[in-house]
Coordinates of C-alpha atoms in Angstrom, one line a residue:
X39 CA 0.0 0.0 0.0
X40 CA 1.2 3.6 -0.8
X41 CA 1.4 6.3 1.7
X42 CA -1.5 7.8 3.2
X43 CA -2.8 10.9 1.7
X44 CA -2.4 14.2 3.9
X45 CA -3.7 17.5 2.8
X46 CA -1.0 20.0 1.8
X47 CA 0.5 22.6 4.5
X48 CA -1.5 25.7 4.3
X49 CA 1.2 27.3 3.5
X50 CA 2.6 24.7 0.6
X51 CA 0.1 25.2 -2.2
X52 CA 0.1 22.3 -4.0
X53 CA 1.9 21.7 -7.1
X54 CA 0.5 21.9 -10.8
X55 CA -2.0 18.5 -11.1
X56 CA 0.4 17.2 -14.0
X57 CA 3.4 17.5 -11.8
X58 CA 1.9 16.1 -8.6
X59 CA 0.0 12.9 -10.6
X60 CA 3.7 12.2 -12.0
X61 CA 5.4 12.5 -8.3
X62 CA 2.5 9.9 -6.7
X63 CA 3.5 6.3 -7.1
X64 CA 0.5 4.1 -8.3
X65 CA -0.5 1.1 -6.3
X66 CA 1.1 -2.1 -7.0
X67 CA -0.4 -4.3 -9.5
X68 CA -2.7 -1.1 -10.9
X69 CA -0.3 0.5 -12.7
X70 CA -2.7 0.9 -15.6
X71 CA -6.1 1.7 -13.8
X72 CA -4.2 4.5 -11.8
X73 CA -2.8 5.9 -15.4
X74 CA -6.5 6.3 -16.8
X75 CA -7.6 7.9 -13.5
X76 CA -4.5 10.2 -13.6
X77 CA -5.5 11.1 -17.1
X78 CA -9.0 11.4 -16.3
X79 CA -8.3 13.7 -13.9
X80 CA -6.0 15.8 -15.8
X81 CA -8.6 16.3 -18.4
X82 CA -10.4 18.8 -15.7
X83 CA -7.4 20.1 -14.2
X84 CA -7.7 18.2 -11.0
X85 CA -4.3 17.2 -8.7
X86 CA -4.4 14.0 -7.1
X87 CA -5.1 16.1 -3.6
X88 CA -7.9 18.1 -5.5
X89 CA -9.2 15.1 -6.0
X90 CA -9.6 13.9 -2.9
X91 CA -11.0 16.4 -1.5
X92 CA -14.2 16.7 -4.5
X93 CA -14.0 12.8 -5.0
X94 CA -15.5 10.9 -8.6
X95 CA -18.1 12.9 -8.5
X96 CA -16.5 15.5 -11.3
X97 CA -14.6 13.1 -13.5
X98 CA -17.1 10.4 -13.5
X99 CA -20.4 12.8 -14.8
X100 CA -17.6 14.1 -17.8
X101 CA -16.3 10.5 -18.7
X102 CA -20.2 9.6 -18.1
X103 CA -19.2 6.4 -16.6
X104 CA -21.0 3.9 -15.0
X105 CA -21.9 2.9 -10.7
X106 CA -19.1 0.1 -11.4
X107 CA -16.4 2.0 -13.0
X108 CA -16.8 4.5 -10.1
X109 CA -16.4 1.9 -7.5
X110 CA -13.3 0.6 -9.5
X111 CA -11.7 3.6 -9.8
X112 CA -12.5 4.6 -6.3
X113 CA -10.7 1.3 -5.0
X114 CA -8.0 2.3 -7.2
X115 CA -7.3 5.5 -5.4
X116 CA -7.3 4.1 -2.1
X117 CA -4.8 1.1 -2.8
X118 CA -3.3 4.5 -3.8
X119 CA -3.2 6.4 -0.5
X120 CA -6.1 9.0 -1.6
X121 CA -8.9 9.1 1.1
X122 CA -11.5 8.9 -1.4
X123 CA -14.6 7.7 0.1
X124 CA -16.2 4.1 -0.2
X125 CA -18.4 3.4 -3.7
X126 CA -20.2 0.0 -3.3
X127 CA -20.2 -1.8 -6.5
X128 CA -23.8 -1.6 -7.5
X129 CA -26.3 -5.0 -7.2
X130 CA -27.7 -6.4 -10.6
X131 CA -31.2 -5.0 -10.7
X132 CA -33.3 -6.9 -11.3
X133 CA -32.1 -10.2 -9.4
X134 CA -33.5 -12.0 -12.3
X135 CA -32.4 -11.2 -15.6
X136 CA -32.8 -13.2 -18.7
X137 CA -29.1 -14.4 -20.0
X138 CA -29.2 -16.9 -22.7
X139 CA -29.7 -14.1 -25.1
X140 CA -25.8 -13.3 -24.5
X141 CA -25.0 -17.1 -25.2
X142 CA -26.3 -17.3 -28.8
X143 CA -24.5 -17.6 -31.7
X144 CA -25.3 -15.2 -34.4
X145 CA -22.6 -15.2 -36.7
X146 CA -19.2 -16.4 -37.0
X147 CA -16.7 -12.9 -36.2
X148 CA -14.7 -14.3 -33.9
X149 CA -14.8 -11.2 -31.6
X150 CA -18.6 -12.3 -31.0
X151 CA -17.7 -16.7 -31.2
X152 CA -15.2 -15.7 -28.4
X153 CA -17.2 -13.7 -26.4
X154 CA -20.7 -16.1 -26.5
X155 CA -18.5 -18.9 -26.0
X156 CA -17.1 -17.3 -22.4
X157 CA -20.9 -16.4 -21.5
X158 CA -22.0 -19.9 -22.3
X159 CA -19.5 -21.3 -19.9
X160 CA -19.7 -18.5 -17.0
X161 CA -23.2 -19.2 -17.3
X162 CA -22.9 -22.3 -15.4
X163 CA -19.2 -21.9 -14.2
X164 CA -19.4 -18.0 -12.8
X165 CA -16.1 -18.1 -12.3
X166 CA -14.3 -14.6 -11.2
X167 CA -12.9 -12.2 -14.7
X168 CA -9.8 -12.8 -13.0
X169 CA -10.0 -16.6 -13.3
X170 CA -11.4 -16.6 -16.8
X171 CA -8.0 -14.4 -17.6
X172 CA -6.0 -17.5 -17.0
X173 CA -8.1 -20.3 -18.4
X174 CA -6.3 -22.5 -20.2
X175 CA -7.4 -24.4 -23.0
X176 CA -6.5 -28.0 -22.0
X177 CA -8.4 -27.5 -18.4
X178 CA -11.9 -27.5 -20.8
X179 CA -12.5 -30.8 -22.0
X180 CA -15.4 -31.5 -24.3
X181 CA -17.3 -34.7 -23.5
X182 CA -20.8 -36.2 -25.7
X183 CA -22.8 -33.7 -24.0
X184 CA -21.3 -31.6 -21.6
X185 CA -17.7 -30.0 -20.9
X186 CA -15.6 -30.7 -18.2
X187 CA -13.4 -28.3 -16.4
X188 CA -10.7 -28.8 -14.5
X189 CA -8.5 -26.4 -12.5
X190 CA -6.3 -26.6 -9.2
X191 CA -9.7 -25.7 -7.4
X192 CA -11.8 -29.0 -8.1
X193 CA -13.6 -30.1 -11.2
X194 CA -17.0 -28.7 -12.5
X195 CA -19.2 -30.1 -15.1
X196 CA -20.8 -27.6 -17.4
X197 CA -24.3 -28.5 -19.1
X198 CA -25.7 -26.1 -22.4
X199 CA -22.1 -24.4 -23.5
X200 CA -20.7 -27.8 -25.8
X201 CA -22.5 -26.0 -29.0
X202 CA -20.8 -22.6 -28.0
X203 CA -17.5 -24.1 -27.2
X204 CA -17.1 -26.1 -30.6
X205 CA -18.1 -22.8 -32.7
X206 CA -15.2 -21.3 -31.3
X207 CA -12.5 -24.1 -31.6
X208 CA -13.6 -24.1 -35.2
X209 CA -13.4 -20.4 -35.5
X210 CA -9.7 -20.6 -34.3
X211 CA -8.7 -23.4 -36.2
X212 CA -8.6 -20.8 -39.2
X213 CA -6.3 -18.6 -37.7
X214 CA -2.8 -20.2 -36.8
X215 CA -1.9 -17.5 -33.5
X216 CA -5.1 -18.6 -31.9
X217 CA -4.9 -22.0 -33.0
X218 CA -1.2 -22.2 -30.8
X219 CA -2.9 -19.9 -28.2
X220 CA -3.2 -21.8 -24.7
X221 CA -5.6 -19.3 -23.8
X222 CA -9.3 -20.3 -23.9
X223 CA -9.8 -16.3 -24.4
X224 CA -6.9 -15.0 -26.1
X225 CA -6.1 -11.5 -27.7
X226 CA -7.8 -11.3 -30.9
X227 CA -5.4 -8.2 -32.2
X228 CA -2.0 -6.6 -31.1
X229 CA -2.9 -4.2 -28.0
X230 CA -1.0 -0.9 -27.3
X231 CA 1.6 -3.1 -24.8
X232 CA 4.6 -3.9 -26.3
X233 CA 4.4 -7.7 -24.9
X234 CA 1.1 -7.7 -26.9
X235 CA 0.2 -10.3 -29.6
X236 CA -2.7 -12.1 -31.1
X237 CA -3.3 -15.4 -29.1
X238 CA -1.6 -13.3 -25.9
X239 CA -3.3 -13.2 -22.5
X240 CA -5.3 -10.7 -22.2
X241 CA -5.6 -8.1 -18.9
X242 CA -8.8 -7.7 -16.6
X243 CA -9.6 -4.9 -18.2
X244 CA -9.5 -5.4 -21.6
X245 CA -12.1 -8.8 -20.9
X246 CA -14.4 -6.1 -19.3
X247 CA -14.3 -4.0 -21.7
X248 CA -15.0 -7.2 -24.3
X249 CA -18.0 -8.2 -22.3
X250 CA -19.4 -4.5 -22.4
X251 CA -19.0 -4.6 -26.3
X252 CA -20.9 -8.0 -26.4
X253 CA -23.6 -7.2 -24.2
X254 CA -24.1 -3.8 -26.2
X255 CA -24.4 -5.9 -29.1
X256 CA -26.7 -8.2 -28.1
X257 CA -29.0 -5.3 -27.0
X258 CA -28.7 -3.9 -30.3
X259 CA -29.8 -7.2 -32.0
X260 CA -32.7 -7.3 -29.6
X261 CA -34.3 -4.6 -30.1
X262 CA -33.4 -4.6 -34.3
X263 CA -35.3 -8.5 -34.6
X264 CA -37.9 -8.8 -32.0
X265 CA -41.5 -9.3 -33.7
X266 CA -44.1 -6.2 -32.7
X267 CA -45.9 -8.3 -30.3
X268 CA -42.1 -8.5 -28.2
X269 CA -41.0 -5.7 -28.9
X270 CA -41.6 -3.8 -25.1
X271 CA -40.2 -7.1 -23.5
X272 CA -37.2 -6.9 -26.0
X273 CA -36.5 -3.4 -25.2
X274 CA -36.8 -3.8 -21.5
X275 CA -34.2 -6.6 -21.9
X276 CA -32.0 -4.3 -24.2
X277 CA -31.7 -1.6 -21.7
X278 CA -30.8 -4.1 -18.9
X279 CA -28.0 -5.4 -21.2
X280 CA -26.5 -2.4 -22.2
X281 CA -25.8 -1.4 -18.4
X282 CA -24.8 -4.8 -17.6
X283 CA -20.8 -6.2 -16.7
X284 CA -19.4 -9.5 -16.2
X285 CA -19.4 -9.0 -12.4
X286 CA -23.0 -8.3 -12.4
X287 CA -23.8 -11.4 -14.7
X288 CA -22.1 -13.7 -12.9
X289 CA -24.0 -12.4 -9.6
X290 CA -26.9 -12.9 -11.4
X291 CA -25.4 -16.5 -12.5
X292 CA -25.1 -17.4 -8.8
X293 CA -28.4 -16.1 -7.6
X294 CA -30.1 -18.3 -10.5
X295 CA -28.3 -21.2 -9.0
X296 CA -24.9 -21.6 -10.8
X297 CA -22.5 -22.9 -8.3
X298 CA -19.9 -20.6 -6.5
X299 CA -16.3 -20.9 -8.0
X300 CA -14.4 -19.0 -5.8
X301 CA -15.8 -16.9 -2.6
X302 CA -15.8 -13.5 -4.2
X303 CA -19.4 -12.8 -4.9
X304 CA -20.9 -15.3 -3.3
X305 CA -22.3 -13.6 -0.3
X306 CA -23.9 -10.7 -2.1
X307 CA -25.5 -13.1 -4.7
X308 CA -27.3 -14.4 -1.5
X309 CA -27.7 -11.5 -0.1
X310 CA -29.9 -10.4 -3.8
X311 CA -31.6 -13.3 -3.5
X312 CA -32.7 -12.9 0.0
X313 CA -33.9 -9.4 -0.9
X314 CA -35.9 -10.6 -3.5
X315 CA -37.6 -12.9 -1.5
X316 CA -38.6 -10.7 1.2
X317 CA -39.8 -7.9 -1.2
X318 CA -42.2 -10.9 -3.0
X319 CA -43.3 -11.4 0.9

């Protein structure tokens, strides 16, 4: 953890925000997320102590981002040392959301093959973003009629993602880096990094900002194909997707009944589900 933050002397003004966002270390192992919040905040002008004194607030209604990328960014600036305060990352409302939707395979762009065939499986293995980062390709093992996974943490069996799964082995077959990639999501295209390359392992972040893109996408095609008679349904399911991220669909994974992977999420899945049942009471 970096230093706490203090406020600056009365009589030591503090330095131009450029200078003092250079001169503040960033936290250990958010190197990146504390560069886009740096440059974020340097858009309006605002010092890292400016910033803690008027929080988010500011820079998240100009970036226009969402009750999740505040609380991330908030995090980010207190593993930092900046005494911002607390942002809860915000429940999936409603607790029950309709999902297959992001499972289906419309076409065969492997951006889109990739990205149903990871909802498929975190449908019924909600596994953390962090975990899916690292899955390897020989841990997923397709049997007649279900896969298998295997990891150092036990072994699951995954009903409903075999279809998913073999559209995307296909669609990688024709490309010879993702082919070779041990990744079961790898880098599609060369990211700004220098150690970046097609079939490379791909950051937190940039599988966030893949399932964003997909679950845009999908609202998109919702609302451009539903009949007349589905239409309101299909919008209403459209707006929930386009405000939805992985770490609210895989809380709403667990509170259908998927079973925990790891801890994290686990208690506020119950927690939605419990609240669900005493407002139907």
């Amino acid at each position: 953890m970096s230093r706490a933050w203090q406020q600056p002397l009365p009589e030591m003004p503090a330095p131009a925000p450029e200078r003092a966002w250079r001169r503040w270390p960033a936290p250990p192992g958010y190197e990146t997320q504390w560069r886009r919040l740096a440059e974020a905040a340097l858009e309006l002008g605002v010092g890292p102590d400016e910033l803690a004194q008027t929080g988010l607030g500011p820079i998240a209604t100009a970036r226009e981002w969402k009750p999740a990328t505040v609380a991330l960014y908030s995090k980010v600036a207190r593993y930092g040392g900046l005494a911002l305060p607390r942002a809860p990352t915000p429940e999936p409302d409603p607790v029950q959301l309709d999902l297959r939707a992001l499972t289906e395979l419309r076409d065969q762009d492997p951006e889109h093959v990739r990205a149903v065939a990871w909802c498929a499986l975190a449908l019924a293995w909600p596994a953390p973003v962090g975990m899916f980062r690292s899955l390897r390709r020989d841990q997923v093992h397709a049997g007649s009629r279900r896969l298998v996974l295997r990891t150092d943490d036990g072994e699951w069996v995954v009903p409903g993602a075999l279809t998913a799964w073999h559209a995307w082995e296909s669609v990688r077959e024709r490309y010879p880096a993702l082919a070779a990639s041990p990744w079961v999501l790898p880098a599609l295209r060369r990211g700004p990094g220098l150690d970046s390359r097609i079939g490379g392992r791909l950051s937190n972040q940039a599988l966030q900002v893949t399932f964003a893109k997909h679950a845009g996408r999908t609202a998109h095609h919702l609302r451009a194909t539903a009949p007349p008679s589905r239409y309101a349904a299909a919008a209403e399911l459209a707006a929930a997707y386009r405000e939805l991220s992985y770490d609210s669909f895989r809380r709403l994974a667990l509170a259908a009944g998927a079973p925990p992977v790891s801890a994290r999420g686990v208690v506020r899945a119950a927690r939605s589900v419990a609240r669900a049942g005493r407002l139907a009471g």
